[in-house]
mmCIF file with all atom_site columns, C-alpha atoms in Angstrom:
data_model
loop_
_atom_site.group_PDB
_atom_site.id
_atom_site.type_symbol
_atom_site.label_atom_id
_atom_site.label_alt_id
_atom_site.label_comp_id
_atom_site.label_asym_id
_atom_site.label_entity_id
_atom_site.label_seq_id
_atom_site.pdbx_PDB_ins_code
_atom_site.Cartn_x
_atom_site.Cartn_y
_atom_site.Cartn_z
_atom_site.occupancy
_atom_site.B_iso_or_equiv
_atom_site.pdbx_formal_charge
_atom_site.auth_seq_id
_atom_site.auth_comp_id
_atom_site.auth_asym_id
_atom_site.auth_atom_id
_atom_site.pdbx_PDB_model_num
ATOM 1   C CA . UNK G 1 1   ? -3.286  -18.934 -8.700  1.00 56.00 ? 1   UNK G CA 1
ATOM 2   C CA . UNK G 1 2   ? -3.521  -17.350 -5.431  1.00 66.00 ? 2   UNK G CA 1
ATOM 3   C CA . UNK G 1 3   ? -4.063  -13.593 -5.121  1.00 92.00 ? 3   UNK G CA 1
ATOM 4   C CA . UNK G 1 4   ? -6.614  -10.742 -4.396  1.00 95.00 ? 4   UNK G CA 1
ATOM 5   C CA . UNK G 1 5   ? -9.348  -10.277 -6.566  1.00 95.00 ? 5   UNK G CA 1
ATOM 6   C CA . UNK G 1 6   ? -11.566 -6.978  -7.026  1.00 96.00 ? 6   UNK G CA 1
ATOM 7   C CA . UNK G 1 7   ? -14.511 -6.530  -8.500  1.00 94.00 ? 7   UNK G CA 1
ATOM 8   C CA . UNK G 1 8   ? -15.920 -4.698  -10.255 1.00 94.00 ? 8   UNK G CA 1
ATOM 9   C CA . UNK G 1 9   ? -13.158 -2.758  -12.361 1.00 93.00 ? 9   UNK G CA 1
ATOM 10  C CA . UNK G 1 10  ? -14.511 0.484   -12.893 1.00 94.00 ? 10  UNK G CA 1
ATOM 11  C CA . UNK G 1 11  ? -17.756 1.235   -10.945 1.00 94.00 ? 11  UNK G CA 1
ATOM 12  C CA . UNK G 1 12  ? -20.506 4.921   -11.058 1.00 91.00 ? 12  UNK G CA 1
ATOM 13  C CA . UNK G 1 13  ? -22.128 5.834   -7.927  1.00 88.00 ? 13  UNK G CA 1
ATOM 14  C CA . UNK G 1 14  ? -25.478 7.897   -8.348  1.00 88.00 ? 14  UNK G CA 1
ATOM 15  C CA . UNK G 1 15  ? -25.901 11.167  -5.843  1.00 84.00 ? 15  UNK G CA 1
ATOM 16  C CA . UNK G 1 16  ? -27.355 9.736   -2.384  1.00 86.00 ? 16  UNK G CA 1
ATOM 17  C CA . UNK G 1 17  ? -26.418 5.884   -3.437  1.00 91.00 ? 17  UNK G CA 1
ATOM 18  C CA . UNK G 1 18  ? -24.290 3.644   -1.737  1.00 94.00 ? 18  UNK G CA 1
ATOM 19  C CA . UNK G 1 19  ? -22.104 1.230   -3.392  1.00 95.00 ? 19  UNK G CA 1
ATOM 20  C CA . UNK G 1 20  ? -19.994 -2.167  -2.368  1.00 96.00 ? 20  UNK G CA 1
ATOM 21  C CA . UNK G 1 21  ? -16.982 -2.644  -3.510  1.00 97.00 ? 21  UNK G CA 1
ATOM 22  C CA . UNK G 1 22  ? -15.841 -6.408  -3.256  1.00 97.00 ? 22  UNK G CA 1
ATOM 23  C CA . UNK G 1 23  ? -12.596 -8.280  -2.244  1.00 98.00 ? 23  UNK G CA 1
ATOM 24  C CA . UNK G 1 24  ? -11.665 -11.508 -2.109  1.00 97.00 ? 24  UNK G CA 1
ATOM 25  C CA . UNK G 1 25  ? -8.256  -13.077 -1.395  1.00 97.00 ? 25  UNK G CA 1
ATOM 26  C CA . UNK G 1 26  ? -7.687  -17.304 -1.513  1.00 96.00 ? 26  UNK G CA 1
ATOM 27  C CA . UNK G 1 27  ? -4.318  -16.710 0.081   1.00 93.00 ? 27  UNK G CA 1
ATOM 28  C CA . UNK G 1 28  ? -5.525  -17.724 3.761   1.00 93.00 ? 28  UNK G CA 1
ATOM 29  C CA . UNK G 1 29  ? -4.375  -14.346 5.276   1.00 92.00 ? 29  UNK G CA 1
ATOM 30  C CA . UNK G 1 30  ? -5.814  -13.068 8.317   1.00 90.00 ? 30  UNK G CA 1
ATOM 31  C CA . UNK G 1 31  ? -5.396  -9.556  7.935   1.00 90.00 ? 31  UNK G CA 1
ATOM 32  C CA . UNK G 1 32  ? -6.837  -7.304  5.221   1.00 93.00 ? 32  UNK G CA 1
ATOM 33  C CA . UNK G 1 33  ? -6.760  -3.379  4.381   1.00 93.00 ? 33  UNK G CA 1
ATOM 34  C CA . UNK G 1 34  ? -8.860  -1.056  2.492   1.00 95.00 ? 34  UNK G CA 1
ATOM 35  C CA . UNK G 1 35  ? -7.160  2.169   1.021   1.00 94.00 ? 35  UNK G CA 1
ATOM 36  C CA . UNK G 1 36  ? -8.098  5.403   -1.274  1.00 95.00 ? 36  UNK G CA 1
ATOM 37  C CA . UNK G 1 37  ? -5.570  6.726   -3.962  1.00 93.00 ? 37  UNK G CA 1
ATOM 38  C CA . UNK G 1 38  ? -6.395  10.198  -5.878  1.00 92.00 ? 38  UNK G CA 1
ATOM 39  C CA . UNK G 1 39  ? -4.635  11.025  -9.126  1.00 88.00 ? 39  UNK G CA 1
ATOM 40  C CA . UNK G 1 40  ? -1.029  11.902  -8.382  1.00 83.00 ? 40  UNK G CA 1
ATOM 41  C CA . UNK G 1 41  ? -1.632  11.247  -4.644  1.00 85.00 ? 41  UNK G CA 1
ATOM 42  C CA . UNK G 1 42  ? -0.727  8.482   -2.403  1.00 86.00 ? 42  UNK G CA 1
ATOM 43  C CA . UNK G 1 43  ? -2.907  5.673   -0.488  1.00 89.00 ? 43  UNK G CA 1
ATOM 44  C CA . UNK G 1 44  ? -4.546  6.525   2.475   1.00 90.00 ? 44  UNK G CA 1
ATOM 45  C CA . UNK G 1 45  ? -5.261  4.127   4.845   1.00 90.00 ? 45  UNK G CA 1
ATOM 46  C CA . UNK G 1 46  ? -9.844  3.487   5.222   1.00 95.00 ? 46  UNK G CA 1
ATOM 47  C CA . UNK G 1 47  ? -9.878  0.219   7.281   1.00 94.00 ? 47  UNK G CA 1
ATOM 48  C CA . UNK G 1 48  ? -8.381  -2.667  8.271   1.00 91.00 ? 48  UNK G CA 1
ATOM 49  C CA . UNK G 1 49  ? -9.272  -5.888  9.999   1.00 92.00 ? 49  UNK G CA 1
ATOM 50  C CA . UNK G 1 50  ? -6.831  -8.004  11.633  1.00 88.00 ? 50  UNK G CA 1
ATOM 51  C CA . UNK G 1 51  ? -9.545  -11.459 12.264  1.00 90.00 ? 51  UNK G CA 1
ATOM 52  C CA . UNK G 1 52  ? -12.364 -12.271 11.642  1.00 93.00 ? 52  UNK G CA 1
ATOM 53  C CA . UNK G 1 53  ? -15.427 -10.533 12.911  1.00 95.00 ? 53  UNK G CA 1
ATOM 54  C CA . UNK G 1 54  ? -13.071 -7.213  13.816  1.00 93.00 ? 54  UNK G CA 1
ATOM 55  C CA . UNK G 1 55  ? -11.825 -4.116  11.719  1.00 94.00 ? 55  UNK G CA 1
ATOM 56  C CA . UNK G 1 56  ? -10.270 -0.548  12.901  1.00 92.00 ? 56  UNK G CA 1
ATOM 57  C CA . UNK G 1 57  ? -10.535 2.614   11.571  1.00 93.00 ? 57  UNK G CA 1
ATOM 58  C CA . UNK G 1 58  ? -7.920  4.086   9.675   1.00 90.00 ? 58  UNK G CA 1
ATOM 59  C CA . UNK G 1 59  ? -7.116  7.970   8.712   1.00 88.00 ? 59  UNK G CA 1
ATOM 60  C CA . UNK G 1 60  ? -10.203 8.375   6.440   1.00 93.00 ? 60  UNK G CA 1
ATOM 61  C CA . UNK G 1 61  ? -12.757 6.013   7.689   1.00 95.00 ? 61  UNK G CA 1
ATOM 62  C CA . UNK G 1 62  ? -16.000 8.774   7.581   1.00 96.00 ? 62  UNK G CA 1
ATOM 63  C CA . UNK G 1 63  ? -18.475 7.700   4.714   1.00 96.00 ? 63  UNK G CA 1
ATOM 64  C CA . UNK G 1 64  ? -17.211 4.497   4.872   1.00 97.00 ? 64  UNK G CA 1
ATOM 65  C CA . UNK G 1 65  ? -17.860 0.765   5.523   1.00 97.00 ? 65  UNK G CA 1
ATOM 66  C CA . UNK G 1 66  ? -16.815 -2.672  6.320   1.00 98.00 ? 66  UNK G CA 1
ATOM 67  C CA . UNK G 1 67  ? -17.787 -5.717  7.089   1.00 97.00 ? 67  UNK G CA 1
ATOM 68  C CA . UNK G 1 68  ? -15.492 -9.179  8.284   1.00 97.00 ? 68  UNK G CA 1
ATOM 69  C CA . UNK G 1 69  ? -17.341 -12.251 8.266   1.00 97.00 ? 69  UNK G CA 1
ATOM 70  C CA . UNK G 1 70  ? -15.500 -14.386 6.687   1.00 96.00 ? 70  UNK G CA 1
ATOM 71  C CA . UNK G 1 71  ? -11.508 -14.482 6.229   1.00 96.00 ? 71  UNK G CA 1
ATOM 72  C CA . UNK G 1 72  ? -11.833 -14.710 2.672   1.00 97.00 ? 72  UNK G CA 1
ATOM 73  C CA . UNK G 1 73  ? -14.153 -11.203 1.747   1.00 98.00 ? 73  UNK G CA 1
ATOM 74  C CA . UNK G 1 74  ? -13.340 -8.301  3.293   1.00 98.00 ? 74  UNK G CA 1
ATOM 75  C CA . UNK G 1 75  ? -16.338 -5.859  1.526   1.00 98.00 ? 75  UNK G CA 1
ATOM 76  C CA . UNK G 1 76  ? -15.911 -1.762  1.577   1.00 98.00 ? 76  UNK G CA 1
ATOM 77  C CA . UNK G 1 77  ? -19.131 0.354   1.335   1.00 97.00 ? 77  UNK G CA 1
ATOM 78  C CA . UNK G 1 78  ? -19.087 3.871   -0.040  1.00 96.00 ? 78  UNK G CA 1
ATOM 79  C CA . UNK G 1 79  ? -22.066 5.527   2.088   1.00 95.00 ? 79  UNK G CA 1
ATOM 80  C CA . UNK G 1 80  ? -23.296 8.400   0.899   1.00 91.00 ? 80  UNK G CA 1
ATOM 81  C CA . UNK G 1 81  ? -22.475 10.615  3.800   1.00 89.00 ? 81  UNK G CA 1
ATOM 82  C CA . UNK G 1 82  ? -18.881 10.449  1.589   1.00 91.00 ? 82  UNK G CA 1
ATOM 83  C CA . UNK G 1 83  ? -19.064 13.194  -0.095  1.00 88.00 ? 83  UNK G CA 1
ATOM 84  C CA . UNK G 1 84  ? -16.161 12.954  -2.688  1.00 92.00 ? 84  UNK G CA 1
ATOM 85  C CA . UNK G 1 85  ? -16.413 9.171   -2.792  1.00 93.00 ? 85  UNK G CA 1
ATOM 86  C CA . UNK G 1 86  ? -14.271 9.411   -6.768  1.00 95.00 ? 86  UNK G CA 1
ATOM 87  C CA . UNK G 1 87  ? -10.845 7.646   -6.426  1.00 95.00 ? 87  UNK G CA 1
ATOM 88  C CA . UNK G 1 88  ? -9.168  4.609   -6.755  1.00 96.00 ? 88  UNK G CA 1
ATOM 89  C CA . UNK G 1 89  ? -9.538  1.898   -4.124  1.00 97.00 ? 89  UNK G CA 1
ATOM 90  C CA . UNK G 1 90  ? -7.421  -0.807  -3.267  1.00 96.00 ? 90  UNK G CA 1
ATOM 91  C CA . UNK G 1 91  ? -7.342  -4.101  -1.284  1.00 96.00 ? 91  UNK G CA 1
ATOM 92  C CA . UNK G 1 92  ? -4.405  -5.801  0.082   1.00 93.00 ? 92  UNK G CA 1
ATOM 93  C CA . UNK G 1 93  ? -3.851  -8.774  2.377   1.00 93.00 ? 93  UNK G CA 1
ATOM 94  C CA . UNK G 1 94  ? -1.192  -10.057 4.359   1.00 89.00 ? 94  UNK G CA 1
ATOM 95  C CA . UNK G 1 95  ? -0.148  -13.129 6.590   1.00 84.00 ? 95  UNK G CA 1
ATOM 96  C CA . UNK G 1 96  ? 0.126   -12.158 9.977   1.00 67.00 ? 96  UNK G CA 1
ATOM 97  C CA . UNK G 1 97  ? 0.296   -9.832  12.066  1.00 61.00 ? 97  UNK G CA 1
ATOM 98  C CA . UNK G 1 98  ? 3.636   -9.037  13.239  1.00 59.00 ? 98  UNK G CA 1
ATOM 99  C CA . UNK G 1 99  ? 5.804   -6.374  11.884  1.00 57.00 ? 99  UNK G CA 1
ATOM 100 C CA . UNK G 1 100 ? 7.228   -8.683  8.984   1.00 62.00 ? 100 UNK G CA 1
ATOM 101 C CA . UNK G 1 101 ? 4.449   -9.595  6.673   1.00 73.00 ? 101 UNK G CA 1
ATOM 102 C CA . UNK G 1 102 ? 4.199   -7.600  3.627   1.00 83.00 ? 102 UNK G CA 1
ATOM 103 C CA . UNK G 1 103 ? 1.336   -6.955  1.609   1.00 86.00 ? 103 UNK G CA 1
ATOM 104 C CA . UNK G 1 104 ? 0.130   -8.028  -1.518  1.00 90.00 ? 104 UNK G CA 1
ATOM 105 C CA . UNK G 1 105 ? -2.654  -5.905  -3.546  1.00 93.00 ? 105 UNK G CA 1
ATOM 106 C CA . UNK G 1 106 ? -5.548  -6.367  -6.018  1.00 95.00 ? 106 UNK G CA 1
ATOM 107 C CA . UNK G 1 107 ? -5.788  -4.412  -9.008  1.00 94.00 ? 107 UNK G CA 1
ATOM 108 C CA . UNK G 1 108 ? -8.357  -1.982  -7.490  1.00 95.00 ? 108 UNK G CA 1
ATOM 109 C CA . UNK G 1 109 ? -11.752 -0.768  -8.261  1.00 96.00 ? 109 UNK G CA 1
ATOM 110 C CA . UNK G 1 110 ? -12.174 2.601   -9.956  1.00 96.00 ? 110 UNK G CA 1
ATOM 111 C CA . UNK G 1 111 ? -15.034 4.483   -8.320  1.00 95.00 ? 111 UNK G CA 1
ATOM 112 C CA . UNK G 1 112 ? -16.668 8.046   -10.197 1.00 93.00 ? 112 UNK G CA 1
ATOM 113 C CA . UNK G 1 113 ? -19.673 9.689   -9.062  1.00 87.00 ? 113 UNK G CA 1
ATOM 114 C CA . UNK G 1 114 ? -22.296 10.673  -12.230 1.00 82.00 ? 114 UNK G CA 1
ATOM 115 C CA . UNK F 2 1   ? 3.716   7.421   14.758  1.00 49.00 ? 1   UNK F CA 1
ATOM 116 C CA . UNK F 2 2   ? 7.033   6.552   12.373  1.00 56.00 ? 2   UNK F CA 1
ATOM 117 C CA . UNK F 2 3   ? 6.784   8.927   9.050   1.00 81.00 ? 3   UNK F CA 1
ATOM 118 C CA . UNK F 2 4   ? 8.875   8.658   6.013   1.00 90.00 ? 4   UNK F CA 1
ATOM 119 C CA . UNK F 2 5   ? 9.908   11.338  3.664   1.00 91.00 ? 5   UNK F CA 1
ATOM 120 C CA . UNK F 2 6   ? 11.054  11.095  -0.461  1.00 95.00 ? 6   UNK F CA 1
ATOM 121 C CA . UNK F 2 7   ? 11.731  13.173  -3.051  1.00 96.00 ? 7   UNK F CA 1
ATOM 122 C CA . UNK F 2 8   ? 8.549   14.022  -5.369  1.00 95.00 ? 8   UNK F CA 1
ATOM 123 C CA . UNK F 2 9   ? 10.289  12.809  -8.853  1.00 96.00 ? 9   UNK F CA 1
ATOM 124 C CA . UNK F 2 10  ? 13.708  11.201  -9.982  1.00 97.00 ? 10  UNK F CA 1
ATOM 125 C CA . UNK F 2 11  ? 15.059  10.463  -13.305 1.00 97.00 ? 11  UNK F CA 1
ATOM 126 C CA . UNK F 2 12  ? 17.095  7.725   -14.354 1.00 97.00 ? 12  UNK F CA 1
ATOM 127 C CA . UNK F 2 13  ? 19.187  6.666   -17.505 1.00 97.00 ? 13  UNK F CA 1
ATOM 128 C CA . UNK F 2 14  ? 18.398  2.953   -19.016 1.00 97.00 ? 14  UNK F CA 1
ATOM 129 C CA . UNK F 2 15  ? 20.680  0.520   -17.747 1.00 97.00 ? 15  UNK F CA 1
ATOM 130 C CA . UNK F 2 16  ? 22.475  2.734   -14.876 1.00 97.00 ? 16  UNK F CA 1
ATOM 131 C CA . UNK F 2 17  ? 21.394  2.049   -11.264 1.00 97.00 ? 17  UNK F CA 1
ATOM 132 C CA . UNK F 2 18  ? 18.378  4.096   -10.024 1.00 98.00 ? 18  UNK F CA 1
ATOM 133 C CA . UNK F 2 19  ? 19.303  5.120   -6.035  1.00 98.00 ? 19  UNK F CA 1
ATOM 134 C CA . UNK F 2 20  ? 16.134  6.300   -4.339  1.00 98.00 ? 20  UNK F CA 1
ATOM 135 C CA . UNK F 2 21  ? 16.461  7.799   -0.992  1.00 97.00 ? 21  UNK F CA 1
ATOM 136 C CA . UNK F 2 22  ? 14.103  7.349   1.703   1.00 95.00 ? 22  UNK F CA 1
ATOM 137 C CA . UNK F 2 23  ? 13.488  9.466   5.774   1.00 94.00 ? 23  UNK F CA 1
ATOM 138 C CA . UNK F 2 24  ? 12.641  8.061   8.186   1.00 90.00 ? 24  UNK F CA 1
ATOM 139 C CA . UNK F 2 25  ? 13.926  9.829   11.135  1.00 88.00 ? 25  UNK F CA 1
ATOM 140 C CA . UNK F 2 26  ? 11.456  9.201   13.564  1.00 85.00 ? 26  UNK F CA 1
ATOM 141 C CA . UNK F 2 27  ? 11.449  5.195   13.582  1.00 87.00 ? 27  UNK F CA 1
ATOM 142 C CA . UNK F 2 28  ? 11.223  3.212   16.580  1.00 82.00 ? 28  UNK F CA 1
ATOM 143 C CA . UNK F 2 29  ? 13.802  0.228   17.213  1.00 80.00 ? 29  UNK F CA 1
ATOM 144 C CA . UNK F 2 30  ? 11.897  -2.659  15.924  1.00 79.00 ? 30  UNK F CA 1
ATOM 145 C CA . UNK F 2 31  ? 9.902   -1.224  12.800  1.00 83.00 ? 31  UNK F CA 1
ATOM 146 C CA . UNK F 2 32  ? 10.676  -2.482  9.370   1.00 86.00 ? 32  UNK F CA 1
ATOM 147 C CA . UNK F 2 33  ? 11.430  -0.168  6.385   1.00 90.00 ? 33  UNK F CA 1
ATOM 148 C CA . UNK F 2 34  ? 9.338   -1.535  3.396   1.00 91.00 ? 34  UNK F CA 1
ATOM 149 C CA . UNK F 2 35  ? 9.743   -0.913  -0.299  1.00 94.00 ? 35  UNK F CA 1
ATOM 150 C CA . UNK F 2 36  ? 6.408   -0.802  -2.317  1.00 95.00 ? 36  UNK F CA 1
ATOM 151 C CA . UNK F 2 37  ? 6.069   0.493   -5.814  1.00 96.00 ? 37  UNK F CA 1
ATOM 152 C CA . UNK F 2 38  ? 3.052   1.265   -8.054  1.00 95.00 ? 38  UNK F CA 1
ATOM 153 C CA . UNK F 2 39  ? 2.770   1.428   -11.705 1.00 92.00 ? 39  UNK F CA 1
ATOM 154 C CA . UNK F 2 40  ? -0.416  3.113   -13.174 1.00 84.00 ? 40  UNK F CA 1
ATOM 155 C CA . UNK F 2 41  ? -4.078  2.231   -12.355 1.00 82.00 ? 41  UNK F CA 1
ATOM 156 C CA . UNK F 2 42  ? -2.139  -1.186  -10.310 1.00 89.00 ? 42  UNK F CA 1
ATOM 157 C CA . UNK F 2 43  ? -1.819  -2.197  -7.528  1.00 92.00 ? 43  UNK F CA 1
ATOM 158 C CA . UNK F 2 44  ? 1.248   -1.559  -5.269  1.00 92.00 ? 44  UNK F CA 1
ATOM 159 C CA . UNK F 2 45  ? 3.882   -4.299  -5.753  1.00 93.00 ? 45  UNK F CA 1
ATOM 160 C CA . UNK F 2 46  ? 6.196   -5.742  -2.847  1.00 92.00 ? 46  UNK F CA 1
ATOM 161 C CA . UNK F 2 47  ? 9.684   -5.155  -3.522  1.00 95.00 ? 47  UNK F CA 1
ATOM 162 C CA . UNK F 2 48  ? 11.289  -5.110  -0.254  1.00 94.00 ? 48  UNK F CA 1
ATOM 163 C CA . UNK F 2 49  ? 12.318  -5.058  3.421   1.00 91.00 ? 49  UNK F CA 1
ATOM 164 C CA . UNK F 2 50  ? 14.673  -4.876  5.757   1.00 91.00 ? 50  UNK F CA 1
ATOM 165 C CA . UNK F 2 51  ? 15.256  -3.791  9.989   1.00 89.00 ? 51  UNK F CA 1
ATOM 166 C CA . UNK F 2 52  ? 18.584  -2.459  10.279  1.00 89.00 ? 52  UNK F CA 1
ATOM 167 C CA . UNK F 2 53  ? 20.785  -5.177  7.898   1.00 87.00 ? 53  UNK F CA 1
ATOM 168 C CA . UNK F 2 54  ? 21.284  -4.384  3.934   1.00 93.00 ? 54  UNK F CA 1
ATOM 169 C CA . UNK F 2 55  ? 19.017  -6.766  2.125   1.00 95.00 ? 55  UNK F CA 1
ATOM 170 C CA . UNK F 2 56  ? 19.108  -8.549  -1.266  1.00 96.00 ? 56  UNK F CA 1
ATOM 171 C CA . UNK F 2 57  ? 16.724  -10.095 -3.781  1.00 95.00 ? 57  UNK F CA 1
ATOM 172 C CA . UNK F 2 58  ? 16.287  -11.086 -7.289  1.00 94.00 ? 58  UNK F CA 1
ATOM 173 C CA . UNK F 2 59  ? 14.804  -6.888  -7.624  1.00 94.00 ? 59  UNK F CA 1
ATOM 174 C CA . UNK F 2 60  ? 16.697  -4.638  -5.770  1.00 97.00 ? 60  UNK F CA 1
ATOM 175 C CA . UNK F 2 61  ? 19.010  -3.699  -2.872  1.00 98.00 ? 61  UNK F CA 1
ATOM 176 C CA . UNK F 2 62  ? 17.637  -2.183  0.278   1.00 97.00 ? 62  UNK F CA 1
ATOM 177 C CA . UNK F 2 63  ? 20.613  -0.065  2.064   1.00 97.00 ? 63  UNK F CA 1
ATOM 178 C CA . UNK F 2 64  ? 20.138  0.956   5.773   1.00 95.00 ? 64  UNK F CA 1
ATOM 179 C CA . UNK F 2 65  ? 21.976  3.528   7.617   1.00 95.00 ? 65  UNK F CA 1
ATOM 180 C CA . UNK F 2 66  ? 22.944  2.672   10.710  1.00 93.00 ? 66  UNK F CA 1
ATOM 181 C CA . UNK F 2 67  ? 21.235  4.820   13.054  1.00 93.00 ? 67  UNK F CA 1
ATOM 182 C CA . UNK F 2 68  ? 18.183  3.679   10.942  1.00 92.00 ? 68  UNK F CA 1
ATOM 183 C CA . UNK F 2 69  ? 17.024  6.713   9.959   1.00 93.00 ? 69  UNK F CA 1
ATOM 184 C CA . UNK F 2 70  ? 17.342  6.870   5.957   1.00 94.00 ? 70  UNK F CA 1
ATOM 185 C CA . UNK F 2 71  ? 17.549  4.347   4.132   1.00 95.00 ? 71  UNK F CA 1
ATOM 186 C CA . UNK F 2 72  ? 18.031  3.934   0.047   1.00 97.00 ? 72  UNK F CA 1
ATOM 187 C CA . UNK F 2 73  ? 16.649  1.436   -2.939  1.00 98.00 ? 73  UNK F CA 1
ATOM 188 C CA . UNK F 2 74  ? 19.200  0.779   -5.442  1.00 98.00 ? 74  UNK F CA 1
ATOM 189 C CA . UNK F 2 75  ? 18.063  -0.953  -8.616  1.00 97.00 ? 75  UNK F CA 1
ATOM 190 C CA . UNK F 2 76  ? 21.048  -2.327  -9.988  1.00 96.00 ? 76  UNK F CA 1
ATOM 191 C CA . UNK F 2 77  ? 20.747  -2.172  -13.800 1.00 95.00 ? 77  UNK F CA 1
ATOM 192 C CA . UNK F 2 78  ? 17.175  0.267   -13.850 1.00 96.00 ? 78  UNK F CA 1
ATOM 193 C CA . UNK F 2 79  ? 15.086  -0.794  -17.377 1.00 97.00 ? 79  UNK F CA 1
ATOM 194 C CA . UNK F 2 80  ? 11.898  1.245   -18.837 1.00 96.00 ? 80  UNK F CA 1
ATOM 195 C CA . UNK F 2 81  ? 9.672   -1.304  -17.121 1.00 95.00 ? 81  UNK F CA 1
ATOM 196 C CA . UNK F 2 82  ? 11.149  0.662   -13.777 1.00 97.00 ? 82  UNK F CA 1
ATOM 197 C CA . UNK F 2 83  ? 9.117   3.381   -14.315 1.00 97.00 ? 83  UNK F CA 1
ATOM 198 C CA . UNK F 2 84  ? 7.102   3.583   -11.238 1.00 97.00 ? 84  UNK F CA 1
ATOM 199 C CA . UNK F 2 85  ? 6.107   5.477   -7.926  1.00 95.00 ? 85  UNK F CA 1
ATOM 200 C CA . UNK F 2 86  ? 8.058   4.033   -5.062  1.00 97.00 ? 86  UNK F CA 1
ATOM 201 C CA . UNK F 2 87  ? 6.915   4.026   -1.850  1.00 95.00 ? 87  UNK F CA 1
ATOM 202 C CA . UNK F 2 88  ? 8.963   3.863   1.543   1.00 94.00 ? 88  UNK F CA 1
ATOM 203 C CA . UNK F 2 89  ? 6.324   2.500   4.461   1.00 90.00 ? 89  UNK F CA 1
ATOM 204 C CA . UNK F 2 90  ? 7.841   2.346   8.105   1.00 85.00 ? 90  UNK F CA 1
ATOM 205 C CA . UNK F 2 91  ? 5.118   -0.808  9.672   1.00 74.00 ? 91  UNK F CA 1
ATOM 206 C CA . UNK F 2 92  ? 3.547   1.457   12.402  1.00 65.00 ? 92  UNK F CA 1
ATOM 207 C CA . UNK F 2 93  ? 2.670   -0.938  15.420  1.00 60.00 ? 93  UNK F CA 1
ATOM 208 C CA . UNK F 2 94  ? -0.990  -0.454  17.510  1.00 60.00 ? 94  UNK F CA 1
ATOM 209 C CA . UNK F 2 95  ? -2.756  -1.809  19.723  1.00 56.00 ? 95  UNK F CA 1
ATOM 210 C CA . UNK F 2 96  ? -5.363  -2.986  16.993  1.00 55.00 ? 96  UNK F CA 1
ATOM 211 C CA . UNK F 2 97  ? -2.944  -4.612  15.083  1.00 59.00 ? 97  UNK F CA 1
ATOM 212 C CA . UNK F 2 98  ? -0.476  -3.060  12.756  1.00 60.00 ? 98  UNK F CA 1
ATOM 213 C CA . UNK F 2 99  ? -1.277  0.080   10.213  1.00 67.00 ? 99  UNK F CA 1
ATOM 214 C CA . UNK F 2 100 ? 0.783   0.567   6.787   1.00 72.00 ? 100 UNK F CA 1
ATOM 215 C CA . UNK F 2 101 ? 0.737   3.881   6.396   1.00 73.00 ? 101 UNK F CA 1
ATOM 216 C CA . UNK F 2 102 ? 1.707   5.155   2.692   1.00 80.00 ? 102 UNK F CA 1
ATOM 217 C CA . UNK F 2 103 ? 3.296   8.769   1.825   1.00 78.00 ? 103 UNK F CA 1
ATOM 218 C CA . UNK F 2 104 ? 3.492   10.172  -1.472  1.00 81.00 ? 104 UNK F CA 1
ATOM 219 C CA . UNK F 2 105 ? 6.453   7.993   -2.883  1.00 93.00 ? 105 UNK F CA 1
ATOM 220 C CA . UNK F 2 106 ? 8.883   9.106   -5.424  1.00 96.00 ? 106 UNK F CA 1
ATOM 221 C CA . UNK F 2 107 ? 7.923   8.500   -9.608  1.00 96.00 ? 107 UNK F CA 1
ATOM 222 C CA . UNK F 2 108 ? 10.671  7.199   -10.859 1.00 97.00 ? 108 UNK F CA 1
ATOM 223 C CA . UNK F 2 109 ? 11.664  8.131   -14.569 1.00 97.00 ? 109 UNK F CA 1
ATOM 224 C CA . UNK F 2 110 ? 13.686  5.450   -16.787 1.00 97.00 ? 110 UNK F CA 1
ATOM 225 C CA . UNK F 2 111 ? 14.683  7.175   -19.773 1.00 97.00 ? 111 UNK F CA 1
ATOM 226 C CA . UNK F 2 112 ? 16.354  5.413   -22.746 1.00 95.00 ? 112 UNK F CA 1
#
């Protein structure tokens, strides 16, 4: 089945540790996105990428980093600079750069700090 | 940037129509309105989108006012499975591409 796969489902981070969340899509989509969701809140955009080897900061990029070396992959690293990393992280993709394409979401990764 | 405003919560009786409003008074002429919904701890699911005409699909109908400053998502016969958070979003075009910014959404509770 075509779709977006996020792994792991649950992830725990120790103080001062960097962790990487995986996002893979087999939809042949050009654009990929990372969102953060806190309990009872909406989604906030961390980073987005419209094409391979290019990405842009969203509204809350501080303490996060991304790479887009392959079209199908857009991993997110939560660095030790992110002081409040506990949240639900969602990856999404869309087909093109126009204003009409819809987003497809993964099932999310819940990150918690030990 | 175009922003959206939605009521934080709504209730609806099972089998009745659920009408979810959204205000987007700063929307630009070529920006689409999207609706997504999110069931607890899952990724959001696309429902419908539109520009200026009313739209209907197998999930819902979207009514956009003539001035495009507001819209209403209609679930014609709500079921218990429609209980979710519903997000109204306007796509924002930037020099680097398009961002899709989510607000707080409306928590719809469908009751038996």
